[in-house]
Short mmCIF file of C-alpha atoms and ligand atoms in Angstrom, two decimals:
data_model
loop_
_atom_site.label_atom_id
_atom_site.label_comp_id
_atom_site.label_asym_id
_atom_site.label_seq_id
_atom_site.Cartn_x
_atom_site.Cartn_y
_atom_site.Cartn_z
CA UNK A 1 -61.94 -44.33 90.93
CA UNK A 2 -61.60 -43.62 86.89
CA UNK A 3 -58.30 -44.26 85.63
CA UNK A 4 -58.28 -41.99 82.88
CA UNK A 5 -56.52 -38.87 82.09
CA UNK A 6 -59.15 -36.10 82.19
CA UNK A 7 -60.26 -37.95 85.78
CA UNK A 8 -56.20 -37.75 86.76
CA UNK A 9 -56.36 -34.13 85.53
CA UNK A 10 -59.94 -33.45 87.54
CA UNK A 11 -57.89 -35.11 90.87
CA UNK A 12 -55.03 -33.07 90.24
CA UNK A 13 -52.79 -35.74 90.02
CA UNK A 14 -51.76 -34.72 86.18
CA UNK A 15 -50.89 -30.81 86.44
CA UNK A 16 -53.06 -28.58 83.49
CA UNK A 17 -53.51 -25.37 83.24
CA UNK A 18 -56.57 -24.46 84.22
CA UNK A 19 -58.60 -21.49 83.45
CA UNK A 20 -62.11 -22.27 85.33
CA UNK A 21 -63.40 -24.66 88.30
CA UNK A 22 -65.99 -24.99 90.30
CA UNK A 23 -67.61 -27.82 91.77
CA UNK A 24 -68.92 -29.77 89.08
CA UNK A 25 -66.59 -28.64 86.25
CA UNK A 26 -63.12 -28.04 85.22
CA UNK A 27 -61.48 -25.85 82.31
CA UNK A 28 -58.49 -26.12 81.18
CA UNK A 29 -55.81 -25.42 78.17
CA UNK A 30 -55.33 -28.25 75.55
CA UNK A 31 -51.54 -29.80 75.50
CA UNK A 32 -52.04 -29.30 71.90
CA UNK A 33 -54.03 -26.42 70.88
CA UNK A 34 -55.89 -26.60 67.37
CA UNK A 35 -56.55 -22.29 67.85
CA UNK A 36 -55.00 -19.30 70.09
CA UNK A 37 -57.83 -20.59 72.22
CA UNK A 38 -58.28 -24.12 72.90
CA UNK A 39 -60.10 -24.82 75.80
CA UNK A 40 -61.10 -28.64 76.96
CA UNK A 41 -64.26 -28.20 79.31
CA UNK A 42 -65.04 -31.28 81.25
CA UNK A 43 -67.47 -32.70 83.72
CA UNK A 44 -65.99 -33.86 87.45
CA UNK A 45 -67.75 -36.32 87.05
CA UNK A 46 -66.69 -39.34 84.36
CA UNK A 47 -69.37 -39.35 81.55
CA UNK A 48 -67.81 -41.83 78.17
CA UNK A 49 -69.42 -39.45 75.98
CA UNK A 50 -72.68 -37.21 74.99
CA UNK A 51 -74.52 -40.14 75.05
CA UNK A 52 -74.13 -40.89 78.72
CA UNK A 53 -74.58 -37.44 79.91
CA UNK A 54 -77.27 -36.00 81.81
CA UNK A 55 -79.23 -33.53 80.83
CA UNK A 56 -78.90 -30.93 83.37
CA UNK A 57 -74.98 -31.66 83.79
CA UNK A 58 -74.89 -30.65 80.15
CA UNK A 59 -76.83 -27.62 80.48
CA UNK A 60 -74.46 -26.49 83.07
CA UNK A 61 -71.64 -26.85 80.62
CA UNK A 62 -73.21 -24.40 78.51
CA UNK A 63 -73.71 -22.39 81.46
CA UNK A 64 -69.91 -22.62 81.71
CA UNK A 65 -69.29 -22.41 78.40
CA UNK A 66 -71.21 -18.91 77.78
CA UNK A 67 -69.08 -17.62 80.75
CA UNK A 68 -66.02 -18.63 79.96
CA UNK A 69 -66.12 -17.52 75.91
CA UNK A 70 -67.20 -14.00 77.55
CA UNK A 71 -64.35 -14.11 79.83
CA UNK A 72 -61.94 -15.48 77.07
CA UNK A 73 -62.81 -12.74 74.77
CA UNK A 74 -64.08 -15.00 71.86
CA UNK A 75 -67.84 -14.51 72.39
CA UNK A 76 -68.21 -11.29 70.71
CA UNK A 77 -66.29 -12.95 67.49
CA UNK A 78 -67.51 -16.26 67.83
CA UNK A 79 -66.24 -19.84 68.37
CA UNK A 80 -67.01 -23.11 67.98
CA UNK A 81 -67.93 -26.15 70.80
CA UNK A 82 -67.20 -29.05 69.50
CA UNK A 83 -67.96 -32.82 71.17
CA UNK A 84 -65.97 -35.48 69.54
CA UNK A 85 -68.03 -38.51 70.47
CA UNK A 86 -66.80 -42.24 70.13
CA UNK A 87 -64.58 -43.81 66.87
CA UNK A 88 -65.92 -42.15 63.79
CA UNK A 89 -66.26 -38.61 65.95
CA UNK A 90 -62.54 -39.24 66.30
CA UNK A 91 -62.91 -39.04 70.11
CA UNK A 92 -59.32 -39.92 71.65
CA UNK A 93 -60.50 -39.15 75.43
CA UNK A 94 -63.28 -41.31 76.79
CA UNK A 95 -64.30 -38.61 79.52
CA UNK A 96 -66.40 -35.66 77.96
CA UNK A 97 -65.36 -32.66 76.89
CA UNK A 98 -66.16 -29.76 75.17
CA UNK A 99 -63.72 -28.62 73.00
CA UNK A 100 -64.16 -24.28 73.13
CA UNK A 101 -62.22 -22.66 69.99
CA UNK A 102 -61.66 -19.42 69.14
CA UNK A 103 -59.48 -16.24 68.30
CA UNK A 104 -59.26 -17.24 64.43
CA UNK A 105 -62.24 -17.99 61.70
CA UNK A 106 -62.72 -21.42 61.23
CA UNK A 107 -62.85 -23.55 58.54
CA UNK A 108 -65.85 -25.93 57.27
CA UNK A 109 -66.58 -28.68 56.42
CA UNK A 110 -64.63 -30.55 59.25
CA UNK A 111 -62.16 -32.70 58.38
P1 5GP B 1 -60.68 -35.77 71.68
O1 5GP B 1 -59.80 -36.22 70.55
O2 5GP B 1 -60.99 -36.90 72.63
O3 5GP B 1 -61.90 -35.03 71.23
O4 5GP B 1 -59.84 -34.67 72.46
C1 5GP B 1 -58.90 -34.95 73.43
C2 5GP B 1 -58.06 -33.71 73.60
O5 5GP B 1 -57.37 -33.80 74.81
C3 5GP B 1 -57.04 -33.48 72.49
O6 5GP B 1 -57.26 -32.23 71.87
C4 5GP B 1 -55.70 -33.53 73.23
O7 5GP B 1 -54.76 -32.60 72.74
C5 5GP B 1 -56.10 -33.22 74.65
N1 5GP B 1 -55.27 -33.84 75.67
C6 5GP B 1 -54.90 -35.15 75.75
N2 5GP B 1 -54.15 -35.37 76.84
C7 5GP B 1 -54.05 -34.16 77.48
C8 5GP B 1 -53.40 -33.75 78.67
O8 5GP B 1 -52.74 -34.52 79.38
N3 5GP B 1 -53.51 -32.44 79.01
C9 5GP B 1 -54.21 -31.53 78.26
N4 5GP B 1 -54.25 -30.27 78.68
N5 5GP B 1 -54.84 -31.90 77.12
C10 5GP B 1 -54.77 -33.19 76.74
ZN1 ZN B 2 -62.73 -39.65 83.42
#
């Protein structure tokens, strides 16, 4: 069993609130949200990163992730996915996520 936070969350054991699940995913509301919508989207499963993902678990989370910027309201407007992935991607959470962001027009280049 993973000892890390988005696992904890997955088990329940940290409370989050949680705007999708299903059997393979979970969505839920960042503790600190970067948007008005700021939604982490994460496999049940522990994957490190992007890089140890498979393929058709991370087609699913688009799946999810079309659904749930419908359902959010966001998709009409647009949004942005981002996937922080390992020390220069600034990734603080070694279990991946999609960050989902929306309800304001975002800025670019990244920081
Ligand atoms: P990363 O920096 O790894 O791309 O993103 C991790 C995200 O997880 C951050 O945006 C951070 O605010 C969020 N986060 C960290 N711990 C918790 C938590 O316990 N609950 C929730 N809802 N979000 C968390
Ligand atoms: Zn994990």
């Amino acid at each position: 069993m993973e000892d890390c936070i988005f696992c904890r969350i997955v088990r329940g054991e940290i409370p989050s609130d949680k705007v999708y699940e299903d059997d393979r995913v979970l969505a839920f509301r960042d503790i600190e949200p970067q948007a008005p919508i700021h939604v982490l989207l994460v496999p049940k499963t522990h994957y490190a990163s992007i890089m140890d993902i498979d393929s058709d678990t991370f087609g699913y989370m688009q799946t999810i992730t079309r659904k749930l910027a419908s359902e959010l309201g966001i998709a009409e407007k647009g949004f942005r996915v981002v996937i922080n992935t390992g020390e220069d991607g600034q990734q603080s959470v070694k279990h991946l996520h999609f960050h989902i962001l929306g309800g304001r027009s975002m800025q670019w280049p990244p920081g």
